[in-house]
Amino acid sequence: MFWSLFPGNKVVLPRPEVIREYVSSVSQQFQFSVKVQNSITLTHYYSQNKKMPLTDPPPFFLSNELFAEFYHLLHPMKDHLTAFIFQFEYLNNKKMPGQKIFQDKISRFMSRCPSDINYCIEIRNLNYLNKEYFSFLKSSNLSHVFLQGYYMPPIFNLYKKYHDLIEKFTVIRLMGGDRKVMEEKSQGNWN
């Protein structure tokens, strides 16, 4: 359940019966990669009107307390859990003053997280995809999420450029083209 933050700072966490249902529906070897809830990764609430000023930051951005509760709820799938994916929105200068500040925040957050799982960072700011970012991930024992789509650079080019800084687990997300185009092609049929 990625969409978990609602007006009034209301957070919805996964229901234990849903987690147990996921686990009971897969083989012993199946592995889940779980996207962390947006209540933890959103710096500001989404607004349909891009000209509106940013809202006050939600109180749960990189909250170790909320993540600990989320992690605890996922305990029934622990043997099937291979990674947590932290998907961050496009972080412009208004949402995040700079890459170094973002990395410092991630570093503080991760220092208080359990160390027995892979943590993967998905960013959607081209300016962050540089040597400093990949060096930071490597030194912090974090992984990158390669995203194909959403105006991000081609995965192969990015990997080729920074492959020497990528030593461990990674995630590739193939998002495809524009959602409107996909909806027209599918005509609302998503099976």
Tab-separated table of C-alpha atoms in Angstrom:
chain	number	residue	atom	x	y	z
A	1	MET	CA	0.000	0.000	0.000
A	2	PHE	CA	2.065	2.907	-1.269
A	3	TRP	CA	-0.639	5.577	-1.111
A	4	SER	CA	-0.916	5.935	2.627
A	5	LEU	CA	-0.848	9.643	3.430
A	6	PHE	CA	-4.154	11.469	3.335
A	7	PRO	CA	-5.361	14.979	4.226
A	8	GLY	CA	-5.104	15.815	7.881
A	9	ASN	CA	-1.893	13.774	8.195
A	10	LYS	CA	-3.936	10.568	8.308
A	11	VAL	CA	-1.731	7.533	7.699
A	12	VAL	CA	-3.089	4.144	6.668
A	13	LEU	CA	-0.827	1.183	7.359
A	14	PRO	CA	-1.088	-2.287	5.792
A	15	ARG	CA	-3.650	-4.549	7.425
A	16	PRO	CA	-2.120	-7.676	9.038
A	17	GLU	CA	-4.630	-9.976	7.328
A	18	VAL	CA	-3.565	-8.619	3.919
A	19	ILE	CA	0.107	-9.289	4.693
A	20	ARG	CA	-0.731	-12.851	5.785
A	21	GLU	CA	-2.744	-13.335	2.587
A	22	TYR	CA	0.232	-12.242	0.457
A	23	VAL	CA	2.514	-14.694	2.249
A	24	SER	CA	0.096	-17.602	1.999
A	25	SER	CA	-0.355	-17.064	-1.735
A	26	VAL	CA	3.294	-17.487	-2.771
A	27	SER	CA	5.800	-20.337	-2.855
A	28	GLN	CA	8.519	-20.731	-0.217
A	29	GLN	CA	11.129	-19.279	-2.635
A	30	PHE	CA	9.142	-16.187	-3.667
A	31	GLN	CA	10.671	-12.837	-2.698
A	32	PHE	CA	8.873	-9.504	-2.242
A	33	SER	CA	10.312	-6.045	-2.799
A	34	VAL	CA	8.098	-3.646	-0.882
A	35	LYS	CA	7.710	-0.005	-1.755
A	36	VAL	CA	7.774	2.043	1.447
A	37	GLN	CA	4.685	4.113	2.020
A	38	ASN	CA	4.568	7.635	0.656
A	39	SER	CA	3.810	8.923	4.157
A	40	ILE	CA	7.537	8.319	4.796
A	41	THR	CA	8.907	9.499	1.429
A	42	LEU	CA	6.813	12.596	0.618
A	43	THR	CA	8.423	15.930	1.443
A	44	HIS	CA	5.151	17.757	0.693
A	45	TYR	CA	1.599	16.843	-0.229
A	46	TYR	CA	0.818	16.490	-3.917
A	47	SER	CA	-1.103	19.325	-5.532
A	48	GLN	CA	-2.925	19.131	-8.850
A	49	ASN	CA	-2.319	22.850	-9.316
A	50	LYS	CA	1.420	23.262	-9.873
A	51	LYS	CA	1.155	27.045	-9.376
A	52	MET	CA	-0.012	26.670	-5.772
A	53	PRO	CA	2.621	27.187	-3.060
A	54	LEU	CA	3.913	24.082	-1.309
A	55	THR	CA	2.048	22.915	1.760
A	56	ASP	CA	3.721	22.441	5.107
A	57	PRO	CA	5.801	19.265	5.103
A	58	PRO	CA	3.974	16.177	6.388
A	59	PRO	CA	5.206	15.170	9.856
A	60	PHE	CA	6.247	11.670	8.767
A	61	PHE	CA	8.944	12.421	6.170
A	62	LEU	CA	11.725	9.905	6.905
A	63	SER	CA	10.128	9.056	10.254
A	64	ASN	CA	11.969	6.176	11.883
A	65	GLU	CA	9.060	5.667	14.260
A	66	LEU	CA	6.530	5.207	11.441
A	67	PHE	CA	8.947	3.025	9.480
A	68	ALA	CA	9.466	0.809	12.549
A	69	GLU	CA	5.698	0.343	12.818
A	70	PHE	CA	5.471	-0.426	9.070
A	71	TYR	CA	8.398	-2.881	9.327
A	72	HIS	CA	6.793	-4.615	12.313
A	73	LEU	CA	3.516	-5.083	10.421
A	74	LEU	CA	5.428	-6.824	7.626
A	75	HIS	CA	6.986	-9.356	10.012
A	76	PRO	CA	4.841	-12.272	8.703
A	77	MET	CA	6.569	-11.881	5.313
A	78	LYS	CA	10.075	-11.528	6.742
A	79	ASP	CA	11.311	-14.756	5.124
A	80	HIS	CA	10.023	-13.511	1.755
A	81	LEU	CA	11.195	-9.899	2.044
A	82	THR	CA	14.231	-9.016	-0.057
A	83	ALA	CA	14.144	-5.209	-0.243
A	84	PHE	CA	12.469	-1.970	0.701
A	85	ILE	CA	12.122	0.590	-2.071
A	86	PHE	CA	12.050	4.263	-1.107
A	87	GLN	CA	10.487	6.124	-4.031
A	88	PHE	CA	11.076	9.850	-3.800
A	89	GLU	CA	9.251	12.317	-5.970
A	90	TYR	CA	11.040	14.881	-8.116
A	91	LEU	CA	12.947	16.872	-5.503
A	92	ASN	CA	13.255	20.421	-6.749
A	93	ASN	CA	15.018	23.118	-4.712
A	94	LYS	CA	11.791	24.080	-2.967
A	95	LYS	CA	11.181	20.534	-1.739
A	96	MET	CA	14.824	19.704	-0.976
A	97	PRO	CA	17.438	22.486	-0.917
A	98	GLY	CA	20.153	20.247	-2.324
A	99	GLN	CA	21.515	16.779	-2.938
A	100	LYS	CA	23.881	16.884	0.058
A	101	ILE	CA	21.002	17.741	2.399
A	102	PHE	CA	18.959	14.873	0.929
A	103	GLN	CA	21.853	12.445	1.418
A	104	ASP	CA	22.366	13.652	5.011
A	105	LYS	CA	18.671	13.080	5.777
A	106	ILE	CA	18.778	9.588	4.235
A	107	SER	CA	21.952	8.792	6.157
A	108	ARG	CA	20.430	9.820	9.518
A	109	PHE	CA	17.258	7.856	8.755
A	110	MET	CA	19.081	4.700	7.651
A	111	SER	CA	21.389	4.740	10.678
A	112	ARG	CA	18.326	3.886	12.799
A	113	CYS	CA	16.868	1.194	10.494
A	114	PRO	CA	17.339	-2.581	10.819
A	115	SER	CA	20.389	-3.696	8.856
A	116	ASP	CA	19.154	-7.143	7.804
A	117	ILE	CA	17.553	-6.129	4.507
A	118	ASN	CA	18.320	-4.284	1.255
A	119	TYR	CA	17.310	-0.630	1.091
A	120	CYS	CA	16.854	0.816	-2.392
A	121	ILE	CA	16.543	4.494	-3.295
A	122	GLU	CA	14.535	5.703	-6.281
A	123	ILE	CA	14.998	9.352	-7.095
A	124	ARG	CA	13.455	11.250	-9.970
A	125	ASN	CA	15.818	14.174	-10.162
A	126	LEU	CA	18.309	13.854	-13.020
A	127	ASN	CA	20.657	16.286	-11.276
A	128	TYR	CA	21.142	13.801	-8.414
A	129	LEU	CA	22.260	10.976	-10.708
A	130	ASN	CA	25.966	11.716	-10.467
A	131	LYS	CA	29.167	10.268	-9.042
A	132	GLU	CA	28.495	11.786	-5.604
A	133	TYR	CA	25.092	10.068	-5.425
A	134	PHE	CA	26.345	6.625	-6.473
A	135	SER	CA	29.383	6.965	-4.180
A	136	PHE	CA	27.049	7.864	-1.320
A	137	LEU	CA	24.894	4.788	-1.986
A	138	LYS	CA	27.939	2.528	-2.096
A	139	SER	CA	29.448	3.892	1.122
A	140	SER	CA	26.056	3.730	2.869
A	141	ASN	CA	25.346	0.150	1.745
A	142	LEU	CA	22.264	1.322	-0.147
A	143	SER	CA	21.090	0.361	-3.616
A	144	HIS	CA	19.817	2.373	-6.536
A	145	VAL	CA	16.480	1.805	-8.265
A	146	PHE	CA	16.986	2.133	-12.010
A	147	LEU	CA	13.812	3.661	-13.380
A	148	GLN	CA	12.926	3.417	-17.061
A	149	GLY	CA	10.416	6.133	-17.812
A	150	TYR	CA	9.352	9.374	-16.130
A	151	TYR	CA	11.963	11.339	-18.101
A	152	MET	CA	14.824	9.450	-16.489
A	153	PRO	CA	17.913	8.570	-18.560
A	154	PRO	CA	18.126	5.146	-20.200
A	155	ILE	CA	19.035	2.473	-17.661
A	156	PHE	CA	21.884	0.987	-19.714
A	157	ASN	CA	23.634	4.344	-20.160
A	158	LEU	CA	23.365	5.176	-16.464
A	159	TYR	CA	24.586	1.739	-15.410
A	160	LYS	CA	27.507	1.877	-17.851
A	161	LYS	CA	28.564	5.257	-16.475
A	162	TYR	CA	28.474	4.235	-12.775
A	163	HIS	CA	28.804	0.443	-12.813
A	164	ASP	CA	32.045	0.561	-10.804
A	165	LEU	CA	30.072	2.079	-7.893
A	166	ILE	CA	27.303	-0.540	-8.037
A	167	GLU	CA	28.355	-3.708	-6.240
A	168	LYS	CA	25.240	-5.211	-4.762
A	169	PHE	CA	21.540	-5.706	-5.022
A	170	THR	CA	19.641	-3.334	-7.306
A	171	VAL	CA	16.124	-2.895	-8.647
A	172	ILE	CA	14.988	-2.108	-12.173
A	173	ARG	CA	11.536	-0.565	-12.637
A	174	LEU	CA	10.179	-0.545	-16.176
A	175	MET	CA	7.471	2.094	-16.041
A	176	GLY	CA	6.764	2.412	-19.749
A	177	GLY	CA	5.536	5.487	-21.545
A	178	ASP	CA	3.092	8.182	-20.679
A	179	ARG	CA	0.144	6.894	-18.625
A	180	LYS	CA	-2.381	8.561	-20.937
A	181	VAL	CA	-0.923	6.678	-23.908
A	182	MET	CA	-1.021	3.400	-21.965
A	183	GLU	CA	-4.651	3.977	-20.969
A	184	GLU	CA	-5.606	4.679	-24.587
A	185	LYS	CA	-3.865	1.485	-25.738
A	186	SER	CA	-5.422	-0.657	-23.017
A	187	GLN	CA	-8.863	0.960	-23.351
A	188	GLY	CA	-9.240	0.479	-19.603
A	189	ASN	CA	-8.576	-3.266	-19.775
A	190	TRP	CA	-5.603	-3.952	-17.435
A	191	ASN	CA	-5.650	-7.758	-17.479
